[in-house]
Amino acid sequence: MSEGSMPVLGRLTRLSPRDVWPHEAHSFTPWLLNNVDVLSDLLGMDLALEVAEHPVGGFSLDLMGRDETTGEVVIVENQLETSDHGHLGQILTYAAGTDPTTIVWVAASFRAEHRAAIDWLNARTDENTRFFGVELGVVRIGQSDPAPSFRLVAQPNDWEKTVRAATSQAEATGIQVLYRSFWSRWLDLLQADRPGWSRSRGAPRASWFNMTAGIAGATYCTAFTKRGLSSQLILESPEADVNLARFQALKANQSEMEQVYGLPLAWEELPGRKSSRVADYLSDADVSAEENWDQYLDWLLDRQTASGRPWRQSGACHHPDRSF
């Protein structure tokens, strides 16, 4: 563009979601299942949606999965029309039947009374229950392909929930307080050095912290265990046979994998359990040794960085942000 000339800009137009997804169950729900990153980015979570049309009594919940960082259950109910009382009732029924932490209602638009209902639910529940209202839109510029445009119209009041959580901090054990403090430091490090690894905005009180591996049924995990601090790849598809087959395929190339990784690994099939894992351990690491946290964090970052290499090379995992 020459100096002084006017830029040529396209016009943004909005489409009806029905123009793109004619049927909620047959077109939109499968699309969201395969494009969960759009919702993950909006909510600031690493979501793994695993089940579509999950039965709850005589009804079917659109989508169910979990927050990969915390392992908490997430449910999603979709509506390609304006929000209505029927779907609000369904969401509460599904929540009662699945005990989720995060409840997401996606609709083409929200009535004011339904936004108020979500706000009321968030105000009346503790920090372990979160309701979100997500407005679904579709946009395009000129003749470009349609693009999803998700917008949060109702969400938890983070400040209020944080205050409420702080007042109940006494209910947390001393070790849970330490875990949350350590994982908060880990999150800060990730946001500074590896921002693509986790979308999580909050640290768990558990002994472990999960991150997406870029493929369904696989998770990168960092955890304090009886053996010390661990850096893991966990194979945890809902189907045990799938996990075992993946584990055996990886182990068949153990020497090549460990050469790429740079160190020997612990290959843990975990007989009798659904999942399998491959891990590295920093022996005797204890979360209560706060003076060693800097060392622990450096070790985790180094080992998790290294862990992406053999799995990416094998095709087992292909997280786009673990390209080192």
Coordinates of C-alpha atoms in Angstrom, one line a residue:
M1 CA 0.0 0.0 0.0
S2 CA 1.5 3.3 -1.1
E3 CA 1.8 6.2 1.4
G4 CA -1.4 8.2 1.6
S5 CA -3.6 5.5 -0.1
M6 CA -6.6 4.2 1.7
P7 CA -6.5 0.7 3.1
V8 CA -9.0 -1.8 1.6
L9 CA -11.0 -3.5 4.4
G10 CA -13.6 -6.2 4.2
R11 CA -16.9 -6.0 6.1
L12 CA -17.6 -8.4 8.9
T13 CA -21.0 -10.1 8.5
R14 CA -22.8 -12.3 11.0
L15 CA -24.5 -15.6 10.1
S16 CA -27.1 -17.6 11.8
P17 CA -25.5 -20.7 13.5
R18 CA -28.2 -22.8 11.7
D19 CA -26.6 -21.7 8.4
V20 CA -23.5 -23.6 9.4
W21 CA -24.8 -26.3 11.7
P22 CA -28.3 -27.3 10.5
H23 CA -28.7 -29.9 13.4
E24 CA -27.6 -29.5 16.9
A25 CA -26.9 -33.2 17.7
H26 CA -25.8 -34.3 14.3
S27 CA -23.6 -31.3 13.2
F28 CA -22.8 -28.8 16.0
T29 CA -22.1 -31.2 18.8
P30 CA -19.7 -33.4 16.7
W31 CA -18.0 -30.2 15.5
L32 CA -17.5 -28.9 19.0
L33 CA -16.2 -32.3 20.1
N34 CA -13.5 -32.1 17.5
N35 CA -12.8 -28.3 17.9
V36 CA -12.7 -28.1 21.7
D37 CA -9.8 -25.7 21.6
V38 CA -12.2 -22.9 20.6
L39 CA -14.0 -23.4 23.9
S40 CA -10.8 -24.0 25.8
D41 CA -9.3 -20.7 24.8
L42 CA -12.5 -18.9 25.8
L43 CA -12.7 -20.5 29.2
G44 CA -9.0 -20.6 30.0
M45 CA -9.0 -24.3 30.6
D46 CA -7.4 -27.3 28.9
L47 CA -10.6 -29.2 28.1
A48 CA -10.9 -32.8 26.9
L49 CA -14.4 -33.6 25.8
E50 CA -14.7 -37.3 25.5
V51 CA -18.3 -38.3 25.4
A52 CA -21.2 -37.1 23.2
E53 CA -24.9 -37.8 24.1
H54 CA -24.1 -39.1 27.5
P55 CA -27.2 -40.7 29.1
V56 CA -28.5 -39.1 32.3
G57 CA -31.7 -40.8 33.4
G58 CA -34.0 -40.6 30.4
F59 CA -32.1 -37.7 28.8
S60 CA -28.9 -37.2 26.9
L61 CA -26.2 -34.7 27.9
D62 CA -24.6 -33.2 24.8
L63 CA -20.9 -33.4 25.8
M64 CA -19.0 -34.5 28.9
G65 CA -15.3 -34.5 29.6
R66 CA -12.8 -33.0 32.0
D67 CA -10.4 -30.2 32.7
E68 CA -7.1 -31.9 32.0
T69 CA -5.2 -29.8 34.5
T70 CA -7.3 -30.7 37.5
G71 CA -9.2 -33.9 36.3
E72 CA -12.5 -32.2 37.2
V73 CA -15.6 -33.1 35.3
V74 CA -16.9 -30.7 32.7
I75 CA -20.3 -30.9 31.0
V76 CA -21.6 -28.9 28.0
E77 CA -25.1 -28.4 26.9
N78 CA -25.7 -26.9 23.4
Q79 CA -28.6 -24.9 22.0
L80 CA -28.7 -23.4 18.5
E81 CA -31.5 -21.2 19.5
T82 CA -32.2 -18.5 22.1
S83 CA -31.9 -19.8 25.7
D84 CA -35.1 -21.2 27.2
H85 CA -36.3 -22.6 30.5
G86 CA -36.3 -26.1 29.2
H87 CA -32.5 -26.1 28.7
L88 CA -31.9 -24.4 32.0
G89 CA -33.8 -27.3 33.7
Q90 CA -31.9 -29.9 31.6
I91 CA -28.5 -28.4 32.7
L92 CA -29.4 -28.6 36.4
T93 CA -30.7 -32.2 35.9
Y94 CA -27.4 -33.2 34.1
A95 CA -25.3 -31.5 36.8
A96 CA -27.1 -33.5 39.5
G97 CA -26.5 -36.7 37.6
T98 CA -22.8 -36.2 36.7
D99 CA -21.4 -34.1 39.7
P100 CA -19.4 -31.7 37.5
T101 CA -17.2 -28.8 38.6
T102 CA -17.7 -26.8 35.4
I103 CA -21.1 -26.5 33.7
V104 CA -21.2 -24.8 30.3
W105 CA -24.4 -23.7 28.5
V106 CA -23.8 -22.8 24.8
A107 CA -26.7 -21.0 23.1
A108 CA -27.2 -18.7 20.1
S109 CA -28.3 -15.9 22.4
F110 CA -29.2 -15.6 26.1
R111 CA -32.3 -14.0 27.6
A112 CA -31.6 -11.6 30.4
E113 CA -33.4 -13.8 32.9
H114 CA -31.2 -16.8 32.0
R115 CA -28.0 -14.8 32.4
A116 CA -29.3 -13.7 35.8
A117 CA -30.0 -17.4 36.7
I118 CA -26.4 -18.3 35.9
D119 CA -25.1 -15.4 37.9
W120 CA -27.4 -16.5 40.8
L121 CA -26.1 -20.1 40.6
N122 CA -22.5 -18.9 40.7
A123 CA -23.2 -16.6 43.7
R124 CA -24.8 -19.5 45.6
T125 CA -22.2 -22.2 45.0
D126 CA -18.7 -22.6 46.2
E127 CA -15.4 -22.3 44.3
N128 CA -15.7 -25.9 43.2
T129 CA -18.8 -25.3 41.1
R130 CA -18.7 -23.0 38.1
F131 CA -21.4 -22.1 35.6
F132 CA -20.7 -20.5 32.2
G133 CA -23.0 -19.0 29.6
V134 CA -21.4 -19.0 26.2
E135 CA -23.1 -17.2 23.3
L136 CA -22.4 -18.8 19.9
G137 CA -22.0 -16.7 16.8
V138 CA -20.7 -17.2 13.3
V139 CA -18.9 -14.5 11.3
R140 CA -17.2 -14.1 7.9
I141 CA -15.4 -11.3 6.0
G142 CA -16.6 -11.1 2.4
Q143 CA -16.7 -14.6 0.9
S144 CA -14.3 -16.1 3.5
D145 CA -15.1 -19.3 5.2
P146 CA -17.4 -18.9 8.2
A147 CA -15.6 -18.6 11.6
P148 CA -17.0 -19.4 15.1
S149 CA -17.3 -16.4 17.4
F150 CA -17.8 -17.5 21.0
R151 CA -18.5 -14.9 23.7
L152 CA -18.8 -15.3 27.4
V153 CA -22.1 -13.7 28.6
A154 CA -22.1 -15.2 32.2
Q155 CA -19.3 -16.6 34.2
P156 CA -18.2 -17.0 37.9
N157 CA -17.2 -13.9 39.7
D158 CA -13.6 -14.9 40.2
W159 CA -12.9 -12.3 42.9
E160 CA -15.9 -13.3 44.9
K161 CA -15.1 -17.0 44.5
T162 CA -11.5 -16.4 45.5
V163 CA -12.5 -14.5 48.7
R164 CA -15.0 -17.3 49.5
A165 CA -12.2 -19.9 48.9
A166 CA -9.8 -18.0 51.2
T167 CA -12.3 -17.9 54.0
S168 CA -12.6 -21.7 53.8
Q169 CA -8.8 -22.2 53.4
A170 CA -8.8 -23.6 56.9
E171 CA -10.7 -26.6 55.5
A172 CA -7.7 -27.4 53.3
T173 CA -5.0 -29.5 54.8
G174 CA -1.4 -28.2 55.2
I175 CA -0.2 -30.4 52.3
Q176 CA -3.0 -29.1 50.0
V177 CA -1.9 -25.6 50.7
L178 CA 1.6 -26.5 49.8
Y179 CA 0.5 -28.2 46.6
R180 CA -1.5 -25.2 45.5
S181 CA 1.4 -22.9 46.2
F182 CA 3.8 -25.1 44.3
W183 CA 1.6 -25.5 41.2
S184 CA 0.9 -21.7 41.3
R185 CA 4.7 -21.3 40.9
W186 CA 4.6 -23.9 38.1
L187 CA 1.8 -22.0 36.3
D188 CA 3.8 -18.8 36.5
L189 CA 6.8 -20.5 35.0
L190 CA 4.7 -22.0 32.2
Q191 CA 3.1 -18.7 31.4
A192 CA 6.5 -17.0 31.2
D193 CA 8.5 -19.8 29.3
R194 CA 5.9 -22.2 27.8
P195 CA 2.6 -20.3 27.4
G196 CA 1.2 -22.8 25.0
W197 CA 1.4 -25.8 27.4
S198 CA -1.5 -24.9 29.6
R199 CA -4.6 -22.7 29.5
S200 CA -5.3 -23.2 33.2
R201 CA -5.9 -20.1 35.3
G202 CA -5.9 -21.7 38.7
A203 CA -3.6 -24.1 40.5
P204 CA -5.0 -27.3 42.0
R205 CA -4.7 -28.5 45.6
A206 CA -3.9 -32.0 44.4
S207 CA -0.5 -33.7 44.2
W208 CA -0.6 -33.5 40.4
F209 CA -1.0 -31.1 37.6
N210 CA -2.0 -32.3 34.1
M211 CA -1.4 -30.7 30.7
T212 CA -2.8 -31.7 27.3
A213 CA -0.7 -33.9 25.1
G214 CA -2.5 -32.9 21.9
I215 CA -4.2 -36.3 21.3
A216 CA -7.3 -37.8 22.9
G217 CA -6.6 -40.2 25.7
A218 CA -3.0 -39.0 26.5
T219 CA -1.9 -36.4 29.1
Y220 CA 1.4 -34.9 30.2
C221 CA 1.4 -35.0 34.0
T222 CA 3.7 -33.6 36.7
A223 CA 3.1 -35.0 40.1
F224 CA 4.5 -35.6 43.6
T225 CA 4.5 -39.4 44.2
K226 CA 5.9 -41.8 46.7
R227 CA 9.0 -42.1 44.5
G228 CA 9.5 -38.4 44.4
L229 CA 8.6 -35.7 41.8
S230 CA 7.6 -37.2 38.5
S231 CA 7.3 -36.1 34.9
Q232 CA 4.9 -38.4 33.0
L233 CA 3.1 -39.3 29.9
I234 CA -0.1 -41.0 30.9
L235 CA -2.2 -43.0 28.4
E236 CA -5.7 -42.8 29.8
S237 CA -8.2 -43.4 27.0
P238 CA -11.6 -44.6 28.4
E239 CA -10.8 -47.9 26.7
A240 CA -8.1 -50.0 28.5
D241 CA -7.3 -51.9 25.3
V242 CA -6.4 -48.7 23.5
N243 CA -4.0 -47.6 26.3
L244 CA -2.3 -51.0 26.4
A245 CA -1.9 -51.1 22.6
R246 CA -0.4 -47.6 22.7
F247 CA 1.9 -48.5 25.6
Q248 CA 3.2 -51.6 23.9
A249 CA 3.8 -49.8 20.6
L250 CA 5.9 -47.2 22.5
K251 CA 7.8 -49.8 24.5
A252 CA 8.7 -51.7 21.4
N253 CA 10.9 -48.7 20.6
Q254 CA 12.1 -48.2 24.1
S255 CA 15.8 -47.9 23.3
E256 CA 15.2 -45.3 20.5
M257 CA 12.8 -43.4 22.7
E258 CA 15.2 -43.2 25.6
Q259 CA 18.0 -42.1 23.3
V260 CA 16.0 -39.2 22.0
Y261 CA 14.8 -38.4 25.6
G262 CA 18.4 -38.5 26.9
L263 CA 17.8 -40.7 30.0
P264 CA 16.3 -44.1 31.0
L265 CA 12.6 -44.0 31.6
A266 CA 10.2 -46.0 33.8
W267 CA 7.8 -48.0 31.7
E268 CA 4.8 -48.7 33.8
E269 CA 2.1 -50.8 32.3
L270 CA 0.1 -50.8 35.5
P271 CA -1.7 -54.2 35.3
G272 CA -5.2 -54.2 36.7
R273 CA -5.6 -50.5 36.0
K274 CA -7.1 -48.9 32.9
S275 CA -4.2 -46.5 32.3
S276 CA -0.5 -46.9 31.6
R277 CA 2.3 -44.4 31.8
V278 CA 5.9 -43.7 31.0
A279 CA 7.7 -41.6 33.6
D280 CA 10.9 -40.0 34.9
Y281 CA 11.5 -39.4 38.6
L282 CA 13.4 -37.0 40.8
S283 CA 13.9 -39.2 43.7
D284 CA 13.1 -38.1 47.3
A285 CA 11.6 -34.7 46.1
D286 CA 9.1 -33.6 48.7
V287 CA 6.7 -30.7 48.3
S288 CA 7.3 -29.7 52.0
A289 CA 10.9 -28.9 51.2
E290 CA 10.1 -25.4 50.0
E291 CA 13.8 -24.4 49.9
N292 CA 14.1 -26.9 47.0
W293 CA 11.2 -25.6 44.9
D294 CA 13.3 -23.7 42.4
Q295 CA 15.3 -26.9 41.8
Y296 CA 12.1 -28.9 41.4
L297 CA 10.6 -26.4 38.9
D298 CA 13.8 -26.3 36.8
W299 CA 13.8 -30.1 36.7
L300 CA 10.1 -30.3 35.7
L301 CA 10.6 -27.7 32.9
D302 CA 13.6 -29.5 31.6
R303 CA 12.1 -33.0 31.7
Q304 CA 8.7 -31.9 30.3
T305 CA 10.6 -30.1 27.5
A306 CA 12.6 -33.3 26.8
S307 CA 9.5 -35.5 27.0
G308 CA 7.9 -33.9 23.9
R309 CA 10.7 -35.1 21.7
P310 CA 10.4 -38.9 21.7
W311 CA 6.6 -38.9 21.7
R312 CA 6.4 -36.4 18.9
Q313 CA 8.9 -38.4 16.9
S314 CA 6.9 -41.6 17.4
G315 CA 3.6 -39.9 16.5
A316 CA 2.2 -40.8 19.9
C317 CA 1.5 -37.2 20.8
H318 CA 1.6 -34.1 18.7
H319 CA 0.9 -31.0 20.8
P320 CA 1.5 -28.1 18.4
D321 CA 3.1 -26.0 21.1
R322 CA 5.7 -28.7 22.1
S323 CA 7.9 -28.3 19.1
F324 CA 11.2 -28.3 21.0

